[in-house]
CSV table of C-alpha atoms in Angstrom, one decimal:
chain,number,residue,atom,x,y,z
A,14,MET,CA,-8.4,6.5,66.2
A,15,LYS,CA,-5.2,7.2,64.7
A,16,LYS,CA,-4.4,3.7,63.8
A,17,LYS,CA,-7.7,3.4,61.8
A,18,LYS,CA,-6.9,6.7,59.9
A,19,LYS,CA,-3.6,5.4,59.1
A,20,LYS,CA,-5.0,1.9,58.0
A,21,ASN,CA,-7.5,3.9,55.9
A,22,ASN,CA,-4.6,6.0,54.1
A,23,LEU,CA,-2.7,2.9,53.4
A,24,VAL,CA,-5.7,1.2,51.8
A,25,LEU,CA,-6.2,4.4,49.7
A,26,ILE,CA,-2.5,4.4,48.7
A,27,ILE,CA,-2.6,0.7,47.8
A,28,SER,CA,-5.7,1.2,45.7
A,29,VAL,CA,-4.3,4.1,43.8
A,30,VAL,CA,-1.1,2.2,43.1
A,31,ILE,CA,-3.2,-0.9,41.8
A,32,ILE,CA,-5.3,1.4,39.6
A,33,ILE,CA,-2.1,3.1,38.2
A,34,ILE,CA,-0.4,-0.2,37.5
A,35,ALA,CA,-3.7,-1.5,35.7
A,36,ILE,CA,-3.9,1.6,33.7
A,37,ILE,CA,-0.2,1.2,32.5
A,38,VAL,CA,-0.8,-2.7,31.8
A,39,VAL,CA,-3.8,-1.9,29.6
A,40,ALA,CA,-1.9,1.0,27.8
A,41,ILE,CA,0.9,-1.1,27.0
A,42,TYR,CA,-1.4,-3.8,25.7
A,43,LEU,CA,-3.2,-1.5,23.5
A,44,LEU,CA,0.1,0.3,22.2
A,45,ASN,CA,1.6,-3.1,21.3
A,46,LYS,CA,-1.8,-4.9,19.7
A,47,PRO,CA,-1.7,-4.8,16.0
A,48,LYS,CA,-3.5,-2.0,14.3
A,49,GLU,CA,-5.2,-4.4,12.0
A,50,ASN,CA,-5.0,-8.1,11.2
A,51,THR,CA,-2.6,-8.4,8.3
A,52,ILE,CA,-1.1,-11.1,6.1
A,53,VAL,CA,2.3,-10.4,4.6
A,54,GLU,CA,3.4,-12.0,1.4
A,55,GLU,CA,6.6,-11.7,-0.4
A,56,PHE,CA,5.4,-8.5,-2.3
A,57,ALA,CA,2.1,-7.6,-0.8
A,58,ILE,CA,0.3,-7.0,2.5
A,59,THR,CA,-3.1,-7.9,3.0
A,60,TYR,CA,-5.4,-6.0,5.3
A,61,GLU,CA,-8.2,-7.4,7.4
A,62,ASP,CA,-10.9,-5.8,5.0
A,63,GLY,CA,-9.5,-7.7,2.1
A,64,THR,CA,-7.3,-4.8,0.6
A,65,LYS,CA,-3.9,-5.8,-0.6
A,66,GLU,CA,-1.4,-3.4,-1.4
A,67,ASN,CA,2.0,-4.1,-3.3
A,68,THR,CA,5.0,-3.6,-1.5
A,69,SER,CA,7.7,-4.6,-4.1
A,70,LYS,CA,10.4,-1.6,-4.4
A,71,GLU,CA,11.2,-2.8,-8.0
A,72,LEU,CA,7.5,-2.2,-9.1
A,73,ALA,CA,7.7,1.2,-7.5
A,74,LYS,CA,10.6,2.3,-9.2
A,75,GLU,CA,10.2,5.0,-12.2
A,76,LYS,CA,9.8,3.5,-15.6
A,77,LYS,CA,10.4,5.4,-19.0
A,78,LEU,CA,8.7,4.9,-22.2
A,79,ASP,CA,10.2,7.1,-24.9
A,80,GLU,CA,9.5,10.7,-23.5
A,81,LEU,CA,7.2,9.5,-20.9
A,82,LEU,CA,8.2,9.4,-17.3
A,83,ILE,CA,5.9,6.9,-15.4
A,84,ASN,CA,6.2,7.5,-11.3
A,85,ASN,CA,4.2,7.5,-8.3
A,86,ILE,CA,3.1,3.7,-9.0
A,87,ILE,CA,0.5,2.1,-6.7
A,88,LEU,CA,-0.6,-1.4,-7.3
A,89,SER,CA,-3.6,-2.8,-5.1
A,90,TYR,CA,-6.2,-5.1,-5.0
A,91,ARG,CA,-9.8,-5.0,-3.4
A,92,GLU,CA,-11.3,-8.2,-2.5
A,93,SER,CA,-14.8,-6.6,-2.3
A,94,THR,CA,-14.7,-5.6,-6.1
A,95,ASP,CA,-12.2,-8.5,-7.1
A,96,LEU,CA,-10.3,-5.8,-8.8
A,97,THR,CA,-6.6,-5.1,-9.2
A,98,THR,CA,-5.5,-1.4,-9.9
A,99,LEU,CA,-2.4,-0.2,-11.1
A,100,LEU,CA,-2.1,3.8,-10.6
A,101,ALA,CA,0.7,5.9,-11.9
A,102,ASP,CA,1.4,9.4,-12.9
A,103,VAL,CA,2.5,9.6,-16.5
A,104,THR,CA,4.6,12.8,-17.5
A,105,ASN,CA,5.8,14.0,-20.9
A,106,THR,CA,9.4,14.9,-20.4
A,107,GLY,CA,9.8,15.8,-24.1
A,108,ASN,CA,9.2,18.8,-26.2
A,109,THR,CA,6.3,17.9,-28.4
A,110,LYS,CA,2.8,16.7,-27.4
A,111,THR,CA,2.1,12.9,-27.4
A,112,ALA,CA,-0.1,11.3,-29.5
A,113,GLU,CA,-3.0,9.1,-28.2
A,114,GLN,CA,-1.4,5.8,-27.9
A,115,LEU,CA,-2.1,2.3,-27.1
A,116,ILE,CA,0.5,0.7,-24.4
A,117,LYS,CA,1.0,-2.7,-23.3
A,118,VAL,CA,1.4,-3.3,-19.5
A,119,GLU,CA,3.1,-6.5,-18.5
A,120,LEU,CA,2.9,-7.6,-14.6
A,121,LEU,CA,5.8,-9.8,-13.8
A,122,ASP,CA,6.8,-12.3,-11.4
A,123,LYS,CA,10.3,-12.3,-9.6
A,124,GLU,CA,12.0,-14.1,-12.5
A,125,GLU,CA,10.6,-11.6,-14.9
A,126,ASN,CA,8.1,-14.0,-16.4
A,127,VAL,CA,4.8,-12.2,-17.5
A,128,ILE,CA,1.9,-13.2,-15.3
A,129,MET,CA,-0.6,-10.6,-17.0
A,130,GLU,CA,-0.7,-8.6,-20.0
A,131,LEU,CA,-3.0,-5.8,-20.3
A,132,GLU,CA,-3.6,-2.9,-22.6
A,133,GLN,CA,-4.4,0.6,-21.9
A,134,MET,CA,-5.1,3.9,-24.1
A,135,LEU,CA,-3.0,6.9,-23.0
A,136,VAL,CA,-4.6,10.3,-23.9
A,137,PRO,CA,-2.3,13.1,-25.7
A,138,ILE,CA,-0.1,14.8,-23.1
A,139,GLU,CA,1.5,18.1,-23.8
A,140,PRO,CA,5.3,18.7,-22.9
A,141,GLY,CA,5.7,19.0,-19.0
A,142,GLN,CA,2.1,17.9,-18.4
A,143,SER,CA,0.8,15.0,-16.6
A,144,THR,CA,-2.0,12.5,-16.7
A,145,GLN,CA,-2.7,9.5,-14.8
A,146,LEU,CA,-2.2,5.8,-15.7
A,147,ASN,CA,-5.3,3.8,-14.4
A,148,VAL,CA,-5.3,0.0,-15.4
A,149,ASN,CA,-7.8,-2.6,-13.7
A,150,VAL,CA,-7.9,-6.1,-14.2
A,151,SER,CA,-10.4,-8.4,-12.4
A,152,SER,CA,-8.5,-10.8,-10.5
A,153,ASP,CA,-5.8,-10.6,-7.8
A,154,PHE,CA,-2.3,-9.6,-9.1
A,155,ALA,CA,-1.2,-7.3,-6.4
A,156,GLY,CA,1.6,-9.5,-5.4
A,157,ALA,CA,3.3,-8.9,-8.6
A,158,TYR,CA,7.3,-8.1,-8.4
A,159,ASN,CA,7.4,-5.5,-11.3
A,160,PHE,CA,5.9,-4.4,-14.4
A,161,ARG,CA,6.9,-3.1,-17.8
A,162,VAL,CA,5.3,-0.9,-20.4
A,163,SER,CA,5.7,-0.7,-24.1
A,164,LYS,CA,4.0,0.6,-27.1
A,165,GLU,CA,1.4,-1.8,-28.6
């Protein structure tokens, strides 16, 4: 009778150890599994849903256009809409209200060649105030290295 009880306890202990090992193996697999299928390009990362985000540190750097500071820059592309969007905050660092103005945005490759030229109207901005730059183009330019802005 004691041998049977010892055998049952041994089987129970072995079963618990096997279950714990299985849980650990599954947990390690799930933790190391990629969160999403992604494709990494030189200056962009593409997610499984077709969204592409620019990763260029040069593109993300603050830009100046006279008294306007352009920062918090995001360049992305959505495959579902076939639309590349450049978003940024534009702050008037000067002492006077800016006039409504047309600006030129040039997307650049790594050699600083212009790969796309866009125009955007900026609304007047009071000193110390900000607005959002929102430039869109129907094509995939999310892999651009940098951009520059100038007055039109």
